[in-house]
Short mmCIF file of C-alpha atoms in Angstrom, two decimals:
data_model
loop_
_atom_site.label_atom_id
_atom_site.label_comp_id
_atom_site.label_asym_id
_atom_site.label_seq_id
_atom_site.Cartn_x
_atom_site.Cartn_y
_atom_site.Cartn_z
CA UNK Y 1 -2.87 3.63 34.19
CA UNK Y 2 -1.14 0.91 32.12
CA UNK Y 3 -1.63 0.89 28.33
CA UNK Y 4 -4.44 -1.26 27.02
CA UNK Y 5 -3.43 -4.76 26.01
CA UNK Y 6 -4.04 -6.10 22.54
CA UNK Y 7 -7.28 -8.15 22.60
CA UNK Y 8 -6.79 -11.92 22.44
CA UNK Y 9 -9.73 -12.18 20.02
CA UNK Y 10 -10.77 -9.69 17.38
CA UNK Y 11 -14.08 -10.40 15.65
CA UNK Y 12 -15.91 -8.61 12.85
CA UNK Y 13 -19.34 -7.21 13.57
CA UNK Y 14 -22.24 -9.50 12.61
CA UNK Y 15 -23.66 -9.04 9.16
CA UNK Y 16 -22.04 -7.02 6.45
CA UNK Y 17 -20.41 -8.25 3.25
CA UNK Y 18 -18.66 -11.60 3.36
CA UNK Y 19 -15.87 -10.80 0.94
CA UNK Y 20 -14.39 -8.02 3.09
CA UNK Y 21 -14.57 -7.12 6.76
CA UNK Y 22 -13.00 -4.75 9.26
CA UNK Y 23 -11.49 -5.24 12.74
CA UNK Y 24 -10.70 -2.75 15.48
CA UNK Y 25 -7.18 -3.68 16.65
CA UNK Y 26 -7.06 -0.93 19.36
CA UNK Y 27 -3.88 0.76 18.07
CA UNK Y 28 -2.81 2.79 15.00
CA UNK Y 29 -1.37 0.40 12.37
CA UNK Y 30 1.64 1.71 10.44
CA UNK Y 31 3.20 -1.50 9.12
CA UNK Y 32 2.38 -5.15 8.48
CA UNK Y 33 3.90 -8.33 7.07
CA UNK Y 34 2.44 -11.77 6.27
CA UNK Y 35 4.35 -14.76 7.63
CA UNK Y 36 2.08 -17.21 5.82
CA UNK Y 37 -1.48 -17.20 4.47
CA UNK Y 38 -2.94 -17.53 7.96
CA UNK Y 39 -0.49 -15.46 10.02
CA UNK Y 40 0.19 -11.72 9.95
CA UNK Y 41 2.33 -9.36 12.05
CA UNK Y 42 1.03 -5.83 12.70
CA UNK Y 43 3.23 -2.97 13.85
CA UNK Y 44 2.14 0.33 15.34
CA UNK Y 45 1.25 2.24 18.46
CA UNK Y 46 1.20 5.70 19.92
CA UNK Y 47 4.86 6.48 19.30
CA UNK Y 48 6.94 8.37 21.87
CA UNK Y 49 4.05 10.70 22.76
CA UNK Y 50 2.08 10.05 25.91
CA UNK Y 51 -1.04 8.73 24.29
CA UNK Y 52 -1.50 5.71 26.53
CA UNK Y 53 -1.28 3.46 23.45
CA UNK Y 54 1.71 1.14 23.64
CA UNK Y 55 4.05 0.47 20.72
CA UNK Y 56 3.98 -3.15 19.67
CA UNK Y 57 4.52 -5.96 17.21
CA UNK Y 58 1.53 -8.29 17.36
CA UNK Y 59 1.21 -11.64 15.58
CA UNK Y 60 -2.30 -12.82 14.68
CA UNK Y 61 -3.80 -15.99 13.23
CA UNK Y 62 -6.49 -15.24 10.64
CA UNK Y 63 -9.73 -17.24 10.80
CA UNK Y 64 -11.50 -16.48 7.54
CA UNK Y 65 -14.56 -18.61 8.21
CA UNK Y 66 -15.36 -16.87 11.50
CA UNK Y 67 -13.95 -13.50 10.37
CA UNK Y 68 -11.63 -13.31 13.36
CA UNK Y 69 -8.03 -12.57 14.39
CA UNK Y 70 -6.55 -14.64 17.21
CA UNK Y 71 -3.53 -13.12 19.00
CA UNK Y 72 -0.66 -15.62 18.89
CA UNK Y 73 2.04 -13.52 20.50
CA UNK Y 74 3.06 -9.93 21.02
CA UNK Y 75 6.27 -7.96 21.59
CA UNK Y 76 5.92 -4.77 23.62
CA UNK Y 77 8.23 -1.97 22.51
CA UNK Y 78 9.53 0.91 24.59
CA UNK Y 79 6.97 3.63 25.23
CA UNK Y 80 9.73 6.27 24.89
CA UNK Y 81 10.69 5.16 21.39
CA UNK Y 82 8.85 5.57 18.11
CA UNK Y 83 6.30 3.11 16.81
CA UNK Y 84 7.47 0.65 14.12
CA UNK Y 85 6.96 2.34 10.75
CA UNK Y 86 8.04 -0.51 8.49
CA UNK Y 87 8.18 -4.32 8.87
CA UNK Y 88 9.49 -7.11 6.67
CA UNK Y 89 9.86 -10.83 7.37
CA UNK Y 90 12.11 -13.54 5.97
CA UNK Y 91 10.23 -16.83 6.54
CA UNK Y 92 13.23 -18.93 5.48
CA UNK Y 93 15.14 -17.85 8.61
CA UNK Y 94 12.11 -16.77 10.68
CA UNK Y 95 13.54 -13.27 10.85
CA UNK Y 96 11.66 -10.00 11.26
CA UNK Y 97 13.17 -6.57 10.63
CA UNK Y 98 11.51 -3.34 11.75
CA UNK Y 99 12.32 0.36 11.48
CA UNK Y 100 12.02 1.97 14.92
CA UNK Y 101 13.53 5.27 15.99
CA UNK Y 102 15.39 5.43 19.29
CA UNK Y 103 14.11 7.52 22.20
CA UNK Y 104 14.61 11.29 22.37
CA UNK Y 105 17.52 11.09 24.80
CA UNK Y 106 19.44 8.70 22.57
CA UNK Y 107 18.74 10.87 19.55
CA UNK Y 108 20.02 13.91 21.46
CA UNK Y 109 23.32 12.06 21.96
CA UNK Y 110 23.64 11.69 18.18
CA UNK Y 111 22.61 8.06 18.01
CA UNK Y 112 19.60 6.41 16.38
CA UNK Y 113 19.58 2.61 16.37
CA UNK Y 114 16.77 2.49 13.85
CA UNK Y 115 17.21 -1.01 12.40
CA UNK Y 116 15.83 -3.71 14.74
CA UNK Y 117 16.17 -7.45 14.11
CA UNK Y 118 13.91 -10.08 15.68
CA UNK Y 119 13.27 -13.78 15.25
CA UNK Y 120 9.89 -15.38 15.70
CA UNK Y 121 8.09 -18.65 16.32
CA UNK Y 122 4.45 -19.54 16.77
CA UNK Y 123 4.70 -18.61 20.43
CA UNK Y 124 6.98 -15.57 20.64
CA UNK Y 125 8.79 -12.70 18.96
CA UNK Y 126 12.39 -12.49 20.21
CA UNK Y 127 14.60 -9.42 20.02
CA UNK Y 128 18.05 -10.09 18.52
CA UNK Y 129 19.94 -6.87 17.81
CA UNK Y 130 19.82 -3.27 16.61
CA UNK Y 131 22.03 -1.02 14.53
CA UNK Y 132 22.21 2.59 13.44
CA UNK Y 133 21.86 2.90 9.68
CA UNK Y 134 20.35 6.35 9.35
CA UNK Y 135 22.74 9.24 9.57
CA UNK Y 136 20.03 11.63 10.72
CA UNK Y 137 19.22 11.80 14.43
CA UNK Y 138 16.24 14.12 14.00
CA UNK Y 139 12.95 12.95 15.46
CA UNK Y 140 11.31 14.00 12.20
CA UNK Y 141 13.18 11.41 10.11
CA UNK Y 142 12.80 7.65 10.21
CA UNK Y 143 13.24 4.42 8.27
CA UNK Y 144 10.23 4.48 5.98
CA UNK Y 145 10.54 1.45 3.66
CA UNK Y 146 12.34 -1.91 3.82
CA UNK Y 147 12.58 -4.92 1.49
CA UNK Y 148 14.33 -8.29 1.46
CA UNK Y 149 15.73 -9.88 -1.69
CA UNK Y 150 13.34 -12.72 -2.55
CA UNK Y 151 15.39 -15.29 -4.47
CA UNK Y 152 17.83 -17.89 -3.19
CA UNK Y 153 20.77 -17.66 -2.75
CA UNK Y 154 20.34 -13.88 -2.46
CA UNK Y 155 18.14 -13.85 0.62
CA UNK Y 156 21.07 -12.31 2.47
CA UNK Y 157 20.35 -8.78 1.19
CA UNK Y 158 18.04 -6.12 2.58
CA UNK Y 159 17.32 -2.59 1.29
CA UNK Y 160 15.97 0.37 3.23
CA UNK Y 161 15.01 3.94 2.52
CA UNK Y 162 14.44 6.83 4.89
CA UNK Y 163 12.51 10.08 4.99
CA UNK Y 164 15.82 12.01 4.98
CA UNK Y 165 16.82 10.76 1.49
CA UNK Y 166 19.06 7.85 2.50
CA UNK Y 167 19.07 4.60 0.49
CA UNK Y 168 21.03 1.62 1.84
CA UNK Y 169 21.60 -2.00 0.78
CA UNK Y 170 23.00 -4.33 3.44
CA UNK Y 171 23.93 -7.94 3.95
CA UNK Y 172 21.66 -9.91 6.25
CA UNK Y 173 21.98 -10.82 9.07
CA UNK Y 174 25.45 -9.17 9.27
CA UNK Y 175 24.04 -5.72 8.33
CA UNK Y 176 27.19 -4.71 6.42
CA UNK Y 177 27.08 -2.41 3.40
CA UNK Y 178 26.59 -4.04 0.00
CA UNK Y 179 26.54 -0.65 -1.72
CA UNK Y 180 27.83 2.68 -0.47
CA UNK Y 181 25.01 4.71 1.11
CA UNK Y 182 23.20 6.71 -1.57
CA UNK Y 183 21.57 10.10 -1.05
CA UNK Y 184 18.51 11.10 -3.12
CA UNK Y 185 19.06 14.88 -3.31
CA UNK Y 186 17.27 15.53 -0.04
CA UNK Y 187 14.04 13.85 -1.20
CA UNK Y 188 12.06 11.49 1.00
CA UNK Y 189 12.33 7.85 -0.06
CA UNK Y 190 8.99 6.24 -0.84
CA UNK Y 191 9.90 2.73 -1.94
CA UNK Y 192 12.67 0.14 -2.33
CA UNK Y 193 12.49 -3.25 -4.06
CA UNK Y 194 14.69 -5.99 -5.51
CA UNK Y 195 14.39 -7.63 -8.92
CA UNK Y 196 13.50 -11.32 -8.81
CA UNK Y 197 17.10 -12.34 -9.61
CA UNK Y 198 18.47 -9.79 -7.09
CA UNK Y 199 20.91 -8.35 -9.61
CA UNK Y 200 19.07 -5.02 -9.46
CA UNK Y 201 17.50 -2.96 -6.69
CA UNK Y 202 15.37 0.15 -7.08
CA UNK Y 203 14.89 3.15 -4.87
CA UNK Y 204 12.12 5.67 -5.52
CA UNK Y 205 11.87 9.20 -4.16
CA UNK Y 206 9.25 11.79 -5.05
CA UNK Y 207 11.20 13.08 -8.04
CA UNK Y 208 13.12 10.14 -9.44
CA UNK Y 209 13.31 6.37 -9.64
CA UNK Y 210 16.81 4.87 -9.79
CA UNK Y 211 17.72 1.28 -10.57
CA UNK Y 212 21.06 0.18 -9.11
CA UNK Y 213 23.26 -2.91 -9.56
CA UNK Y 214 23.67 -5.00 -6.42
CA UNK Y 215 27.36 -5.50 -7.09
CA UNK Y 216 29.90 -2.73 -6.73
CA UNK Y 217 32.55 -2.17 -9.42
CA UNK Y 218 35.72 -4.23 -9.01
CA UNK Y 219 37.71 -1.02 -9.13
CA UNK Y 220 37.10 0.53 -5.72
CA UNK Y 221 37.88 3.98 -7.10
CA UNK Y 222 35.19 3.71 -9.77
CA UNK Y 223 32.01 5.49 -8.60
CA UNK Y 224 28.78 3.53 -8.40
CA UNK Y 225 26.45 4.46 -11.25
CA UNK Y 226 22.75 3.79 -11.62
CA UNK Y 227 21.72 1.40 -14.35
CA UNK Y 228 18.82 3.69 -15.15
CA UNK Y 229 17.27 6.88 -13.82
CA UNK Y 230 13.59 7.53 -14.52
CA UNK Y 231 12.55 11.09 -13.89
CA UNK Y 232 9.04 11.83 -12.68
CA UNK Y 233 6.70 11.64 -15.66
CA UNK Y 234 4.08 14.07 -16.87
CA UNK Y 235 0.83 12.11 -16.99
CA UNK Y 236 -1.69 14.92 -16.52
CA UNK Y 237 -1.75 18.36 -18.17
CA UNK Y 238 -1.47 21.37 -15.87
CA UNK Y 239 -0.39 19.07 -13.02
CA UNK Y 240 2.85 18.36 -11.21
CA UNK Y 241 3.50 14.64 -10.74
CA UNK Y 242 5.55 12.77 -8.12
CA UNK Y 243 6.37 9.14 -7.54
CA UNK Y 244 4.62 7.52 -4.55
CA UNK Y 245 5.62 3.87 -4.98
CA UNK Y 246 7.55 1.54 -7.29
CA UNK Y 247 7.87 -2.22 -7.49
CA UNK Y 248 9.51 -4.71 -9.81
CA UNK Y 249 7.11 -7.28 -11.23
CA UNK Y 250 7.23 -10.84 -9.95
CA UNK Y 251 7.71 -14.08 -11.89
CA UNK Y 252 5.64 -13.67 -15.09
CA UNK Y 253 5.88 -9.87 -14.81
CA UNK Y 254 9.47 -9.73 -13.50
CA UNK Y 255 10.64 -7.66 -16.47
CA UNK Y 256 8.20 -4.87 -15.63
CA UNK Y 257 8.40 -2.03 -13.15
CA UNK Y 258 5.13 -0.71 -11.73
CA UNK Y 259 5.03 2.88 -10.49
CA UNK Y 260 2.39 4.92 -8.70
CA UNK Y 261 2.35 8.63 -9.55
CA UNK Y 262 0.31 11.24 -7.70
CA UNK Y 263 -0.56 14.57 -9.32
CA UNK Y 264 -1.21 18.00 -7.86
CA UNK Y 265 -2.19 21.26 -9.64
CA UNK Y 266 0.81 23.30 -10.82
CA UNK Y 267 -0.97 26.57 -10.05
CA UNK Y 268 -2.88 27.03 -6.85
CA UNK Y 269 -6.51 27.84 -7.35
CA UNK Y 270 -9.09 29.22 -4.95
CA UNK Y 271 -11.44 26.55 -6.23
CA UNK Y 272 -9.37 23.49 -7.21
CA UNK Y 273 -11.15 20.96 -9.37
CA UNK Y 274 -12.35 17.75 -7.81
CA UNK Y 275 -10.10 15.74 -10.18
CA UNK Y 276 -6.95 17.83 -9.73
CA UNK Y 277 -5.23 15.23 -7.51
CA UNK Y 278 -5.53 12.10 -9.58
CA UNK Y 279 -3.22 9.12 -9.14
CA UNK Y 280 -1.92 6.86 -11.88
CA UNK Y 281 -0.33 3.43 -12.23
CA UNK Y 282 2.29 3.01 -14.96
CA UNK Y 283 4.03 -0.04 -16.41
CA UNK Y 284 7.65 0.26 -17.53
CA UNK Y 285 9.79 -2.18 -19.50
CA UNK Y 286 12.65 -3.12 -17.15
CA UNK Y 287 14.90 -4.14 -20.07
CA UNK Y 288 14.45 -1.24 -22.49
CA UNK Y 289 13.38 1.27 -19.81
CA UNK Y 290 10.39 2.43 -21.82
CA UNK Y 291 6.95 3.42 -20.56
CA UNK Y 292 4.43 0.87 -21.79
CA UNK Y 293 1.09 2.18 -20.49
CA UNK Y 294 -0.55 4.32 -17.83
CA UNK Y 295 -3.99 4.16 -16.26
CA UNK Y 296 -5.85 6.40 -13.82
CA UNK Y 297 -6.33 4.61 -10.49
CA UNK Y 298 -8.04 7.11 -8.23
CA UNK Y 299 -9.21 10.71 -8.16
CA UNK Y 300 -7.18 11.18 -4.96
CA UNK Y 301 -3.52 10.45 -4.08
CA UNK Y 302 -2.41 6.88 -3.44
CA UNK Y 303 -0.94 6.27 0.02
CA UNK Y 304 0.07 2.56 -0.08
CA UNK Y 305 0.92 0.01 -2.78
CA UNK Y 306 1.83 -3.69 -3.10
CA UNK Y 307 2.21 -6.43 -5.72
CA UNK Y 308 1.23 -10.08 -5.31
CA UNK Y 309 3.99 -12.69 -5.04
CA UNK Y 310 3.05 -14.20 -8.40
CA UNK Y 311 3.14 -10.78 -10.09
CA UNK Y 312 -0.42 -10.92 -11.40
CA UNK Y 313 -2.11 -8.33 -9.15
CA UNK Y 314 -1.54 -4.87 -7.75
CA UNK Y 315 -3.13 -3.45 -4.57
CA UNK Y 316 -3.43 0.17 -3.52
CA UNK Y 317 -4.88 2.34 -0.79
CA UNK Y 318 -6.13 5.82 -1.68
CA UNK Y 319 -6.57 8.97 0.37
CA UNK Y 320 -10.23 8.82 -0.61
CA UNK Y 321 -10.30 5.94 1.95
CA UNK Y 322 -10.75 3.22 -0.68
CA UNK Y 323 -8.72 0.04 -1.25
CA UNK Y 324 -8.48 -1.55 -4.67
CA UNK Y 325 -6.92 -4.51 -6.51
CA UNK Y 326 -5.89 -4.33 -10.18
CA UNK Y 327 -4.90 -6.90 -12.77
CA UNK Y 328 -1.16 -6.42 -13.31
CA UNK Y 329 -1.36 -7.20 -17.04
CA UNK Y 330 -4.37 -5.11 -18.06
CA UNK Y 331 -4.47 -2.66 -15.11
CA UNK Y 332 -8.22 -3.24 -14.95
CA UNK Y 333 -9.97 -3.27 -11.54
CA UNK Y 334 -10.58 -6.63 -9.87
CA UNK Y 335 -11.88 -5.40 -6.51
CA UNK Y 336 -12.69 -1.91 -5.18
CA UNK Y 337 -13.76 -1.30 -1.58
CA UNK Y 338 -15.09 2.18 -0.85
CA UNK Y 339 -14.77 3.69 2.66
CA UNK Y 340 -12.48 0.88 3.74
CA UNK Y 341 -11.12 2.93 6.65
CA UNK Y 342 -11.84 6.13 8.52
CA UNK Y 343 -8.34 7.49 7.75
CA UNK Y 344 -6.17 6.86 4.65
CA UNK Y 345 -4.36 3.53 4.43
CA UNK Y 346 -0.89 3.48 5.97
CA UNK Y 347 0.06 -0.06 4.95
CA UNK Y 348 -1.33 -2.95 2.93
CA UNK Y 349 -0.12 -6.37 1.80
CA UNK Y 350 -1.10 -9.37 -0.25
CA UNK Y 351 -1.02 -12.76 1.49
CA UNK Y 352 1.62 -15.10 0.00
CA UNK Y 353 -1.01 -16.91 -2.11
CA UNK Y 354 -2.64 -13.65 -3.21
CA UNK Y 355 -6.05 -14.74 -1.94
CA UNK Y 356 -6.18 -11.91 0.62
CA UNK Y 357 -5.30 -8.27 0.88
CA UNK Y 358 -5.03 -6.75 4.34
CA UNK Y 359 -4.89 -2.98 4.82
CA UNK Y 360 -4.20 -0.98 7.95
CA UNK Y 361 -4.78 2.60 9.03
CA UNK Y 362 -4.07 5.04 11.83
CA UNK Y 363 -7.78 4.79 12.72
CA UNK Y 364 -6.97 1.58 14.65
CA UNK Y 365 -8.47 -0.67 12.01
CA UNK Y 366 -7.47 -3.38 9.57
CA UNK Y 367 -9.57 -4.57 6.67
CA UNK Y 368 -9.40 -8.08 5.26
CA UNK Y 369 -10.37 -8.42 1.60
CA UNK Y 370 -10.98 -11.68 -0.24
CA UNK Y 371 -9.58 -11.55 -3.78
CA UNK Y 372 -11.64 -13.66 -6.21
CA UNK Y 373 -9.81 -16.58 -7.88
CA UNK Y 374 -8.53 -15.89 -11.35
CA UNK Y 375 -11.17 -18.04 -13.05
CA UNK Y 376 -13.94 -16.01 -11.38
CA UNK Y 377 -12.63 -12.51 -11.94
CA UNK Y 378 -14.02 -12.24 -15.45
CA UNK Y 379 -17.36 -13.70 -14.38
CA UNK Y 380 -17.68 -11.21 -11.54
CA UNK Y 381 -16.76 -8.40 -13.88
CA UNK Y 382 -19.38 -9.47 -16.42
CA UNK Y 383 -21.95 -9.84 -13.66
CA UNK Y 384 -21.29 -6.32 -12.47
CA UNK Y 385 -21.58 -5.00 -16.03
CA UNK Y 386 -24.80 -6.92 -16.66
CA UNK Y 387 -26.19 -5.56 -13.41
CA UNK Y 388 -25.42 -2.05 -14.59
CA UNK Y 389 -27.04 -2.75 -17.97
CA UNK Y 390 -30.23 -4.08 -16.33
CA UNK Y 391 -30.33 -1.06 -14.03
CA UNK Y 392 -30.15 1.27 -17.05
CA UNK Y 393 -32.80 -0.76 -18.86
CA UNK Y 394 -35.20 -0.58 -15.92
CA UNK Y 395 -34.51 3.13 -15.52
CA UNK Y 396 -35.18 3.67 -19.22
CA UNK Y 397 -38.45 1.76 -19.06
CA UNK Y 398 -39.54 3.77 -16.05
CA UNK Y 399 -38.83 7.02 -17.90
CA UNK Y 400 -40.67 5.75 -21.00
CA UNK Y 401 -43.74 4.66 -18.98
CA UNK Y 402 -43.78 7.99 -17.19
CA UNK Y 403 -43.56 9.79 -20.54
CA UNK Y 404 -46.42 7.75 -22.02
CA UNK Y 405 -48.61 8.38 -18.98
CA UNK Y 406 -47.78 12.07 -18.94
CA UNK Y 407 -48.46 12.39 -22.70
CA UNK Y 408 -51.80 10.64 -22.36
CA UNK Y 409 -52.79 12.95 -19.53
CA UNK Y 410 -51.88 16.01 -21.61
CA UNK Y 411 -53.98 14.77 -24.53
CA UNK Y 412 -57.00 14.18 -22.28
CA UNK Y 413 -56.70 17.68 -20.85
CA UNK Y 414 -56.42 19.15 -24.36
CA UNK Y 415 -59.53 17.20 -25.42
CA UNK Y 416 -61.52 18.49 -22.51
CA UNK Y 417 -60.31 22.00 -23.25
CA UNK Y 418 -61.43 21.81 -26.90
CA UNK Y 419 -64.85 20.42 -25.87
CA UNK Y 420 -65.40 23.28 -23.45
CA UNK Y 421 -64.49 25.80 -26.14
CA UNK Y 422 -67.01 24.29 -28.62
CA UNK Y 423 -69.75 24.36 -25.96
CA UNK Y 424 -69.25 28.09 -25.55
#
């Protein structure tokens, strides 16, 4: 039986909130990338296992008014290879790069052509080439994160990190080394990102965040040194903390670094507390390398993170199944969607304008979230607070009325009791 095709039309169920809605895309979503505000590419599938779910890259047009996705084109990947676990696009050259492990037989021969390059148009996604970047040929390791430099004339650089501790910076489209391959002490890489001016690139593993120059020393015998190494912070007492994501700010916030830290109890307990796995967002000064502030984001670990292209908002997905958007300056919540997915978020992204956040999950769903315009965020926040105040006022009045009624009833009973006693 052939694998199910991606539906030509995906529509949200009638009713429900208008500012966010969910779609069943019929395959596990592990990666995504916006091409423009109305076009998104989703990557995922059943991997090399015989699930009957094909591996694919699917391009969809977003219809916000009708709450629909229209399939524009799709590229079917090999059913014997892994599903795409990371996707980035470079609209200037209409290029798409994905991390896809080779099939088991190729891995057994000591080869893993993990880096795949495609081009795209409105009508098709076209395969161009592949190259082995990862040294590991284990099925358990894969290219986890990928990022393009964002600023001209430095669009020719791409960074990638793997689950087997490898951090690479390459030229694009030549795919030649810019920096020597860097190993992160055996730790899984969780994020890579370029500074706006592309003079720096960061790589984050669970235990450390390193900022590297994008130019090697002129002396070839001089070892490459990190500009700064930030060890995992201690943000919660009695907890062990690890990095989960890190991004440079953008534009107005370009001199900041935003990190996500997840905490776990240092000592195992038979009855762990419900708040023992908090997650935090921190802001660092990217010039003086000092921690500026930290705020609790969720009572559960964060699984995905992104920053808007203008640097004013942060988005996250939590293992409590929620998706949220924060103000990048104040770290205050802008939007929080509870129970956004059935499984934790695997990927999420802002649209180029920042008006949308789309999140994906292994539960075969994506959720589209409208982000309120900047001039309405404060109003919505005040409205929510006033709603809470009125709720408390009404609740207080109800308790007061109940107390008055109950007190009056008690007095009447006492009066009848005294009258009966006098009659005796």
